[in-house]
Coordinates of C-alpha atoms and ligand atoms in Angstrom, one line a residue:
X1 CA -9.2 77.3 65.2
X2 CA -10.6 75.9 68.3
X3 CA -14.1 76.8 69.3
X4 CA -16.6 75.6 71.6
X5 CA -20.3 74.9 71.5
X6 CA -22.8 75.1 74.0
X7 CA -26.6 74.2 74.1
X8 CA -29.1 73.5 76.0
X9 CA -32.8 72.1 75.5
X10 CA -35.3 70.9 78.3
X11 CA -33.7 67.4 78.0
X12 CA -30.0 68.1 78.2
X13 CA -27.2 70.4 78.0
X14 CA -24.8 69.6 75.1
X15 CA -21.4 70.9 74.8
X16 CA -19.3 70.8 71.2
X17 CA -15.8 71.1 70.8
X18 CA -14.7 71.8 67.4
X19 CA -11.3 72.3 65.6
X20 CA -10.8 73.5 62.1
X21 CA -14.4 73.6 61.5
X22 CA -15.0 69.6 62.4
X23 CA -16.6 67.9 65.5
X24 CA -14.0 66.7 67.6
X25 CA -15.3 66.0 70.9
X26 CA -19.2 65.8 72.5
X27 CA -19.7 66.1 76.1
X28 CA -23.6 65.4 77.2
X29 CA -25.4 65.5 80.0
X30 CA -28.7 64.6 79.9
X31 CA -31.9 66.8 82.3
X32 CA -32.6 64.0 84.6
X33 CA -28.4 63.7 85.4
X34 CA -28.7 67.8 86.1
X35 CA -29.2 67.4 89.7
X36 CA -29.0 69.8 92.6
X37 CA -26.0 67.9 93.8
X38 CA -23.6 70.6 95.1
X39 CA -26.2 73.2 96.0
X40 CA -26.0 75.1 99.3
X41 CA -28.9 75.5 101.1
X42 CA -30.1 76.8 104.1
X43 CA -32.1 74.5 106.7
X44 CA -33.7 73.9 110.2
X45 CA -33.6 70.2 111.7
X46 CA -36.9 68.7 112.0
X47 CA -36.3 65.8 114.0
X48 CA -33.1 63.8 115.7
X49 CA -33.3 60.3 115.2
X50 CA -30.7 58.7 117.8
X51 CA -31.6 54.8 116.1
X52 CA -30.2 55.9 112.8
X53 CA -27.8 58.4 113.7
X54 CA -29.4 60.4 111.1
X55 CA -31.5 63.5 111.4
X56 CA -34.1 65.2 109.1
X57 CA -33.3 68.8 107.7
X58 CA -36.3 70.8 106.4
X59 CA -34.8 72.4 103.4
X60 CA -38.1 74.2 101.9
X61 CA -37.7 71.3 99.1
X62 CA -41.1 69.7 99.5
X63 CA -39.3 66.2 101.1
X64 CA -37.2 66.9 104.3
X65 CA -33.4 65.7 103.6
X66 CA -30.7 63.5 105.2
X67 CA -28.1 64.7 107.7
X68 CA -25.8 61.3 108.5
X69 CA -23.4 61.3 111.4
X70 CA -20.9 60.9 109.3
X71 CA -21.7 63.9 107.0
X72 CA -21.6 65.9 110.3
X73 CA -18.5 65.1 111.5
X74 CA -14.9 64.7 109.6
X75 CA -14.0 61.4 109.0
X76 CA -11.3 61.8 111.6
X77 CA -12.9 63.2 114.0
X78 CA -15.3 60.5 113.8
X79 CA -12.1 58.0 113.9
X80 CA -11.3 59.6 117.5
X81 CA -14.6 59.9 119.1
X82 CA -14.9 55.6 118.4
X83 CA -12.0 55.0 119.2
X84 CA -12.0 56.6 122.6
X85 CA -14.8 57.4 124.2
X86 CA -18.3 55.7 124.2
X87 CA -19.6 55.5 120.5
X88 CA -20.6 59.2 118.8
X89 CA -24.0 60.0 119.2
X90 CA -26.0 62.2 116.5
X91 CA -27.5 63.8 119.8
X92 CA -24.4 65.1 120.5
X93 CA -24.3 67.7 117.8
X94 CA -27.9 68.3 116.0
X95 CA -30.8 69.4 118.2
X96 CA -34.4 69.6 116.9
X97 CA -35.1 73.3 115.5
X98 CA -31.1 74.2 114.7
X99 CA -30.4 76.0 111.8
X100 CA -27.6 74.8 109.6
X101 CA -25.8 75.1 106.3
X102 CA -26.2 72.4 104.2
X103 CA -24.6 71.3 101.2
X104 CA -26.6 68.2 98.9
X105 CA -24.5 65.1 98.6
X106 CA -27.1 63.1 96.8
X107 CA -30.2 64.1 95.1
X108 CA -33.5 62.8 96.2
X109 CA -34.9 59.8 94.7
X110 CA -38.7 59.2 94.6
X111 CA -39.8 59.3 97.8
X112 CA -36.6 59.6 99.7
X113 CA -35.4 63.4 100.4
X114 CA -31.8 64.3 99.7
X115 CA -29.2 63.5 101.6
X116 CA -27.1 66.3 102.6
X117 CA -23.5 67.2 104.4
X118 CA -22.3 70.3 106.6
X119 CA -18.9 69.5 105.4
X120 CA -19.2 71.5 102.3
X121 CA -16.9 71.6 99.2
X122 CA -16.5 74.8 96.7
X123 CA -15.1 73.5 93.3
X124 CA -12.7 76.2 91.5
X125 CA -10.6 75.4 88.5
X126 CA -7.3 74.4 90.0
X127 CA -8.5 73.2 93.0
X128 CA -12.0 72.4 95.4
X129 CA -11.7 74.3 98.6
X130 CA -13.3 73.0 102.3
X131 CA -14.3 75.6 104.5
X132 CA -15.0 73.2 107.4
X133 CA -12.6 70.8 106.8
X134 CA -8.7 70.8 107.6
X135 CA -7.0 68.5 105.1
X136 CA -5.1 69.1 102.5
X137 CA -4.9 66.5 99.4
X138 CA -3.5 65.9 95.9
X139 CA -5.3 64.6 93.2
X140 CA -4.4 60.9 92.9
X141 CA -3.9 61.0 88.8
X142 CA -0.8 63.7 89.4
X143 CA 2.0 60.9 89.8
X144 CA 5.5 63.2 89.9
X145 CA 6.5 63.3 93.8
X146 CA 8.2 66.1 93.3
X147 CA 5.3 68.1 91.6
X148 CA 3.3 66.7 94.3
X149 CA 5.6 68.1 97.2
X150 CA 5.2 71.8 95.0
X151 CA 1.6 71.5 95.5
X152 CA 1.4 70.7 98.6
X153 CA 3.5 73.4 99.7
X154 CA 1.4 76.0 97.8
X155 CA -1.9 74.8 99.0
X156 CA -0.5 74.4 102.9
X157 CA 0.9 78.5 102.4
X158 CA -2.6 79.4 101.1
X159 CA -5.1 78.0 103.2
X160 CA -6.6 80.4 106.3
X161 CA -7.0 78.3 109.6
X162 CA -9.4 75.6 109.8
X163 CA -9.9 75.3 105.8
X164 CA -9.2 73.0 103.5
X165 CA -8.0 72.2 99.9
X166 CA -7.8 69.3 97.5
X167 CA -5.7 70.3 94.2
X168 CA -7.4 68.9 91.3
X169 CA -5.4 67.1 88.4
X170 CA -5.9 70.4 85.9
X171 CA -3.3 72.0 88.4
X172 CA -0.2 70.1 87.4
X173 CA 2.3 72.1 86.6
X174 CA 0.6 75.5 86.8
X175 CA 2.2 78.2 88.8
X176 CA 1.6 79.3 92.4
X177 CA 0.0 83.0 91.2
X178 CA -2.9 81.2 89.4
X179 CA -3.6 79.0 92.4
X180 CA -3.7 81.3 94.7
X181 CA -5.8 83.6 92.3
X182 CA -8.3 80.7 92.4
X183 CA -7.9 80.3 96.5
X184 CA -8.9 84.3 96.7
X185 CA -12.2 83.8 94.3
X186 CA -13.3 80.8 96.2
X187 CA -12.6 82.6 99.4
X188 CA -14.8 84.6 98.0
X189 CA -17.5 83.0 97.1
X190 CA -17.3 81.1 100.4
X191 CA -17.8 84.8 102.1
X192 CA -20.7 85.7 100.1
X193 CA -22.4 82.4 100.7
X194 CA -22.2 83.3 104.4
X195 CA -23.5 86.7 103.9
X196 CA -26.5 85.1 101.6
X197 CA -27.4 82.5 104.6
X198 CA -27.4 85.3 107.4
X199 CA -29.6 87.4 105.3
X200 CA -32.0 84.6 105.0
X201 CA -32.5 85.3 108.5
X202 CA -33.6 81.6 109.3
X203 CA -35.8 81.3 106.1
X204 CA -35.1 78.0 104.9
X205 CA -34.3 77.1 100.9
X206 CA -31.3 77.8 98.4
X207 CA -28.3 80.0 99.2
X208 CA -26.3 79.3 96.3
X209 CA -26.5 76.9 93.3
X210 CA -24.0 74.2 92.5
X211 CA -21.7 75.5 88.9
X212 CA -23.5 73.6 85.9
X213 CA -22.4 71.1 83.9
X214 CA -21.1 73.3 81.3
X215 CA -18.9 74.9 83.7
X216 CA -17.8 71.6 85.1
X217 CA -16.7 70.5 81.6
X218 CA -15.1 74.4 81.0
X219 CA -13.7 73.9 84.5
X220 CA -11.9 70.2 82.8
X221 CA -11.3 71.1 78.9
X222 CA -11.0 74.9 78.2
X223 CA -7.5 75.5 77.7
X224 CA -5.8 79.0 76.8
X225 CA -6.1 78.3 72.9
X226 CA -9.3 78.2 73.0
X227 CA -10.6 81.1 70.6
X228 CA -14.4 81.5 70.3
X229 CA -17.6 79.6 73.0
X230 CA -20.6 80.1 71.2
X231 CA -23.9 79.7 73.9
X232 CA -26.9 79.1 71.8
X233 CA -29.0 78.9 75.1
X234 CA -29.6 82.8 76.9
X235 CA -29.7 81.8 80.7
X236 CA -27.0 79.7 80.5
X237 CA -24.7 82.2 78.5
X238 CA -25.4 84.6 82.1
X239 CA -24.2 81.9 84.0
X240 CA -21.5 80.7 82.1
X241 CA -20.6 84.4 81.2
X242 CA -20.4 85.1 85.3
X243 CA -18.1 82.1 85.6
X244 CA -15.9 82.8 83.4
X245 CA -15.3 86.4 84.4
X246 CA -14.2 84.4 88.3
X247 CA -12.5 81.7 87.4
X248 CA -11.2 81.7 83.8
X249 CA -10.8 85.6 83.3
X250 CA -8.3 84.7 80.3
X251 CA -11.6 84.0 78.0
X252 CA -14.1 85.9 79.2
X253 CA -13.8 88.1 76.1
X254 CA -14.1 84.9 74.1
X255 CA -17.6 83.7 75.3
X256 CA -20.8 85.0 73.0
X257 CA -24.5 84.4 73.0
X258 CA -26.2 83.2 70.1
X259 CA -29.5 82.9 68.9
X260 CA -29.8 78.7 68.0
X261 CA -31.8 80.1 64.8
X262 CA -28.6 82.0 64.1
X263 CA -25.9 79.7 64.4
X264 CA -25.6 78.1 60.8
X265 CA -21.5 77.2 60.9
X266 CA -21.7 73.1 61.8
X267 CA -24.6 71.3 61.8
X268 CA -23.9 69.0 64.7
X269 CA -26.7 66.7 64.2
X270 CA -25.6 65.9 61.2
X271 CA -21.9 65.1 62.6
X272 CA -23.6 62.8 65.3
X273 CA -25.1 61.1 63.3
X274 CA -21.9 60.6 60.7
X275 CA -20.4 59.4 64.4
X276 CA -22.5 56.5 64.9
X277 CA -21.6 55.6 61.6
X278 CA -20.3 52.2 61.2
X279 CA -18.4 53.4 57.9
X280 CA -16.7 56.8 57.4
X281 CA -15.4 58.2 54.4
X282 CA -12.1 59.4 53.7
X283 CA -11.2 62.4 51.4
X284 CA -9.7 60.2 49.1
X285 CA -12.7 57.8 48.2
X286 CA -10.9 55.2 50.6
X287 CA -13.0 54.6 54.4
X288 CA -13.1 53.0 58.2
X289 CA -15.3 50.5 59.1
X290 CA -15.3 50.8 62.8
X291 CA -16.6 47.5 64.7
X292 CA -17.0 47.0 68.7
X293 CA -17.3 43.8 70.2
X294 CA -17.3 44.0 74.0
X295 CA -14.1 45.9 75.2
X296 CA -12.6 45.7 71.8
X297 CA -13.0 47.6 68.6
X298 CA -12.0 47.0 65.2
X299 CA -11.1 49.4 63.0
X300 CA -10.4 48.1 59.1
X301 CA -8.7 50.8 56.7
X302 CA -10.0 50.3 53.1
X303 CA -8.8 51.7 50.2
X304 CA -12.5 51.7 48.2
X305 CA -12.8 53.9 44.9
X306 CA -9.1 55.1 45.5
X307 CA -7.0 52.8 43.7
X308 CA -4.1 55.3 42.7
X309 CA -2.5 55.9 39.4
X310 CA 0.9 55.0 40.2
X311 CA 1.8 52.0 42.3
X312 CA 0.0 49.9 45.3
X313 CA 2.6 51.2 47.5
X314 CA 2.0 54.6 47.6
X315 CA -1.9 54.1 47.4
X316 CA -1.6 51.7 50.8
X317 CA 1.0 54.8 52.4
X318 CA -1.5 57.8 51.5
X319 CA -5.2 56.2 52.1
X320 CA -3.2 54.8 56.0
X321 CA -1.8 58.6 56.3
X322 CA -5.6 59.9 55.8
X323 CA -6.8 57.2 57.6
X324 CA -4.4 57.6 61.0
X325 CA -5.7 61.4 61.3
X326 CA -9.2 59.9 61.3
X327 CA -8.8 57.5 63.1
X328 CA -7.6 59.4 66.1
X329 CA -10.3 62.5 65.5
X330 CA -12.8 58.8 65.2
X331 CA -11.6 57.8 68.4
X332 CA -11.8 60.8 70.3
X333 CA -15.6 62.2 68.7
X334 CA -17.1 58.6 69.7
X335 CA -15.3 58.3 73.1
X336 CA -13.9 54.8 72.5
X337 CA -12.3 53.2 75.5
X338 CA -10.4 50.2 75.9
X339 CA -8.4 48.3 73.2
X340 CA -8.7 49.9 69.6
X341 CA -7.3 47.4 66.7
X342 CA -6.9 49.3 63.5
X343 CA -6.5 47.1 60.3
X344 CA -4.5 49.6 58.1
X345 CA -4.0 48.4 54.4
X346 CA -0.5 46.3 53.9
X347 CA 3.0 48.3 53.4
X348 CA 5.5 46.9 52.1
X349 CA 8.1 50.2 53.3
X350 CA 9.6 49.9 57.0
X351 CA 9.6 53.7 56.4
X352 CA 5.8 54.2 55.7
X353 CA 5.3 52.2 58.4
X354 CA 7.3 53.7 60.8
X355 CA 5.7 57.4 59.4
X356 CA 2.1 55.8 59.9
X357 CA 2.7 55.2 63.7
X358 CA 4.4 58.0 64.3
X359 CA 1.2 60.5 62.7
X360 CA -1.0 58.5 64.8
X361 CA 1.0 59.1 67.9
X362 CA 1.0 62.8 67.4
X363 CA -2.7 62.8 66.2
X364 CA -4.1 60.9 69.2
X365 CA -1.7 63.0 71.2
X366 CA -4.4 66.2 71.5
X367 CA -6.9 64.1 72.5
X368 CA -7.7 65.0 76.2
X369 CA -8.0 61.2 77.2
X370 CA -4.2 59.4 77.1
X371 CA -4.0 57.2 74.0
X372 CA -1.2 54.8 74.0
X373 CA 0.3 53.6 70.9
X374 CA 1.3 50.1 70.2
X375 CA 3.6 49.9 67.0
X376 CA 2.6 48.2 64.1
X377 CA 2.6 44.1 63.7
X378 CA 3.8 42.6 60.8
X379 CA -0.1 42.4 59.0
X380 CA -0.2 46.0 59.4
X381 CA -2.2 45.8 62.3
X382 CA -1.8 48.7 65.5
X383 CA -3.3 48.3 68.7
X384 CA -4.0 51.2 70.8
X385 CA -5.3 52.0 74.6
X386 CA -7.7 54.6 75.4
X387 CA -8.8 55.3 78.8
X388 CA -12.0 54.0 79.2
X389 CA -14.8 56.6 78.9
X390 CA -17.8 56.5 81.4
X391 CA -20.1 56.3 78.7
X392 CA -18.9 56.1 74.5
X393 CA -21.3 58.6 72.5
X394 CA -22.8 54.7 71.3
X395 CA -24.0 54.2 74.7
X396 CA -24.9 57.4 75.6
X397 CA -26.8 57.8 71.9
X398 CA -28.2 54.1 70.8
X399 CA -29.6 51.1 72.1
X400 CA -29.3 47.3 70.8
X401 CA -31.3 47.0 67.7
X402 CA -34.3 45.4 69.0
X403 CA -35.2 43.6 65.4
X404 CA -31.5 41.9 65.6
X405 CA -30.8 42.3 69.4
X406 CA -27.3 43.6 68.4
X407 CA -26.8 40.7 66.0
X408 CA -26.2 43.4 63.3
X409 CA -28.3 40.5 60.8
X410 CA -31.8 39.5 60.4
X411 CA -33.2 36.5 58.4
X412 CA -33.4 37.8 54.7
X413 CA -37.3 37.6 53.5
X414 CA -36.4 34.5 51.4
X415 CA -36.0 32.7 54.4
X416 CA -38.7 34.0 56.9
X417 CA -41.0 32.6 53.8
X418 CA -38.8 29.4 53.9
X419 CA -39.8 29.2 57.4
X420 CA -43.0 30.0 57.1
X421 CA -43.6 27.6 54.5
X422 CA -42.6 25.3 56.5
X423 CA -44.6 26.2 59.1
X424 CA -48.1 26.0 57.0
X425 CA -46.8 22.6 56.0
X426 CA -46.7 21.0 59.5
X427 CA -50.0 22.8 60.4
X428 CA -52.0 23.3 57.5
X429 CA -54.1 19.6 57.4
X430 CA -54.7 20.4 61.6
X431 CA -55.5 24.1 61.8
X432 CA -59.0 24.3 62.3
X433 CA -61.1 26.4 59.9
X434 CA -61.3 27.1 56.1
X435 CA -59.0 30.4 56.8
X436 CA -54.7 30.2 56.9
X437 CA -54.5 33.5 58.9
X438 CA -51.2 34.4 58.3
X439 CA -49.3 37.7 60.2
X440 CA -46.3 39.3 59.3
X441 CA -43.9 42.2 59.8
X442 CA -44.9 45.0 57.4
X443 CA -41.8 45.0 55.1
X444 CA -41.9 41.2 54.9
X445 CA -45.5 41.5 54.4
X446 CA -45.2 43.5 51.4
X447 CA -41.9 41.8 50.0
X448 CA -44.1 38.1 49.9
X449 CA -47.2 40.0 48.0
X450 CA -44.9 41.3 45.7
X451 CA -42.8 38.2 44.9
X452 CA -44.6 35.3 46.1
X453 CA -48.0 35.1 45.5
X454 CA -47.6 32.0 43.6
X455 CA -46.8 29.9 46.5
X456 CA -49.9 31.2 48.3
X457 CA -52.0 30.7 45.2
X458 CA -50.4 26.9 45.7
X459 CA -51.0 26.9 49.0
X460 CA -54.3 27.5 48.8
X461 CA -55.2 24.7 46.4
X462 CA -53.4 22.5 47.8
X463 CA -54.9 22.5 51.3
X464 CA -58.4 24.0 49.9
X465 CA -58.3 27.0 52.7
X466 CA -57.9 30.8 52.1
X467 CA -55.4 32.4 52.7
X468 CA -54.9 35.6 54.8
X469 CA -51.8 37.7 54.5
X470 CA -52.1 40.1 57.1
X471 CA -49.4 43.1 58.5
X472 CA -48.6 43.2 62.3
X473 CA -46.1 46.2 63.0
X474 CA -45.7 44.6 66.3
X475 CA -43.7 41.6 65.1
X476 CA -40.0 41.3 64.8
X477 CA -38.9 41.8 61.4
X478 CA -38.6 37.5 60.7
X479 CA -40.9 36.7 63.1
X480 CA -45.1 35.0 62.2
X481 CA -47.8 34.1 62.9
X482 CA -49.8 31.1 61.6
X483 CA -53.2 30.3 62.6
X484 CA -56.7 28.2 61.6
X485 CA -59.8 30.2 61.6
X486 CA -63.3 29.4 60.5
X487 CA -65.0 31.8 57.9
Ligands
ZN501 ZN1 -30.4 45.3 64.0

């Protein structure tokens, strides 16, 4: 049972995937990434500036944007005109008070407005259409020349004069019908765009806004099997709703609205934060310790309260079965990228061991990012690849720990009052005053007044000054602060 999650709250839009009633993949993007990137809007150029080949296009966003020469032109075109003739100039093409169709190509950035193109792209499913713009590409990750050639054929019988297409990866090895069917929509939505912008009637502002994150990830991850898409957020289930019914008709009668209140099946908050977890439990009692260091992570397989009735064998074989199916769903739920070692507990049997690779290959096999297998060394030991993610649900979710900067450890109390102590040594006899001011983290704090005021009491004898014990939130868990004071 595969079902999809979506929310949204004023500082993000979060997507869940879940299968069989666990978490299996997050996708988030947080408000300040949801940009108008993509947008079309309508515009009038303020001003040419010949100097920068650049001009400024009032788009009724309070800065003016961008327009480059080379966002006006086609790269080829451009090619031509400098290689010929005298050098392009922006003069050429934009005059002061011209209206024009705009798409944003950057967002704006404190004071600097947003840069913007007239060679504009409409992203579909299978593939992103250019109404302005002649060529025809491939997506670079489909690799099969001969699949490539099919493509390219399609896409050259679709496309009217003067467009464009670039096939996106998703298209591999689906059938012309559904390509074109995508072509037609975005055809489509290119016509109604133009109809939007001449009934604007020069007005300048927003024609038509860029698809939203949650239909850029339905765009990359929905697949037919998909069974229920629960929207706990009402504006976004319209848009996603409307989107569906273009480009993904196969599940539009899949996709529900749901009041947050009402939606009680998995608590995902409580799943995230199982997934930054450095230990996870296994049914069996046994459990992962997952590690990073750098572009490496560790994962050790432990067998824990699970120690089996009948022989070490089997227990090893059973606890590394369990463990293989969470390691992959592990792998895939925290984004891990790069090289994964997984420790699994020793087997003596070539056949367990050869059954224990062969479950994690067809585990990590429905993860949507290609996972690439090792074998298994002779200490048990598998390495794995993962295609390294922009951003692990770590990176994304937590910072270093600023008490151990990452360290993981932090000088027990013991020892911050081992330092200390020596610290009121060394300044005790030359500290001014008949105080010892003395500030510490608040859990340190109370830790010494619990179990240490003996040494104070000592302290205090010995170099005939009060002491002070005071708390300072602001101080690192082992760090102090010693100093003389006068009464
Ligand atoms: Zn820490």
């Amino acid at each position: 049972m595969k079902q999809m999650l979506v929310n949204r709250t004023p500082k993000e839009t979060f997507i869940s995937l879940i299968e069989n009633g666990q978490l299996v993949e997050v996708f988030i993007e947080p408000a300040e990434d949801q940009s108008i990137v993509g947008s079309v809007y309508a515009g009038v150029v303020e001003n040419v500036l010949p100097g920068m080949q650049a001009a400024f296009v009032d788009i009724g966003l309070g800065k003016n944007a961008y327009l480059y020469i080379e966002d006006i032109l086609s790269k080829e075109a451009l090619a031509k005109m400098n290689g010929i003739e005298k050098k392009a100039s922006i003069n050429d093409y934009i005059k002061k008070g011209q209206p024009l169709l705009v798409q944003i190509k950057k967002a704006p950035i404190d004071a600097k407005g947003a840069r913007v193109t007239l060679d504009i792209t409409l992203p579909g499913r299978y593939l992103v259409v250019m109404p302005h713009n002649d060529y025809i590409g491939i997506s670079k990750r489909i690799s099969d020349p001969e699949e490539k050639e099919r493509l390219k054929s399609i896409a050259e019988g679709l496309v009217d004069a003067g467009k464009g297409m670039v096939i996106r990866t998703v298209a591999e090895g689906i059938e012309a019908e559904k390509l074109a069917s995508d072509y037609e929509k975005l055809s489509h939505v290119w016509d109604e765009i133009l109809k939007d912008y001449e009934a604007m009637k020069g007005k300048k502002g927003l024609v038509r806004g860029d698809v939203e994150f949650a239909t850029r990830v339905f765009r990359d991850v929905i697949k037919p099997d998909i069974e229920r898409i629960t929207v706990l957020h009402e504006e976004t289930y319209v848009q996603l709703k409307d989107y569906v019914e273009k480009f993904i008709p196969d599940v539009s009668g899949k996709i529900f609205y749901r009041a947050p209140g009402d939606y009680h099946e998995l608590d995902v908050i409580e799943c995230l934060k199982r997934a930054l977890k450095k230990k996870v439990w296994l049914d069996n009692g046994g459990y992962l310790i997952i590690e990073h260091v750098e572009a490496l992570s560790i994962i050790d397989v432990n067998t824990g309260k699970f120690t089996g009735k009948k022989n070490l064998e089997e227990t090893a074989y059973q606890t590394n079965l369990l463990a293989a199916k969470e390691v992959a769903r592990q792998i895939r739920l925290r984004n891990m990228g790069g090289i994964i070692i997984v420790d699994f507990i020793d087997m003596k049997l070539d056949a367990h061991k050869y059954e224990l690779v062969h479950l994690l290959e067809e585990e990590t096999s429905k993860d949507s990012m290609k996972v690439q297998v090792m074998g298994i060394t002779k200490l048990g030991l598998v390495e794995m690849t993962r295609k390294k993610a922009k951003r692990s649900l770590s990176t994304l979710l937590e910072k270093t720990c600023p008490l151990c900067q990452g360290k993981g450890t932090v000088l027990s109390e013991e020892s911050v009052l081992r330092l200390l102590a020596y610290r009121v040594v060394e300044v005790a006899d030359t500290l001014q005053g008949s105080q010892l001011f003395i500030k510490l983290h608040p859990q340190v704090y109370t830790y010494v007044m619990k179990h240490e005021s003996d040494y104070f009491s000592w302290v205090e004898r010995h170099y005939n000054k009060k002491i002070v014990l005071e708390k300072d939130a602001t101080l690192l868990y082992d760090a102090f602060v010693v100093e003389g004071r006068r009464e």
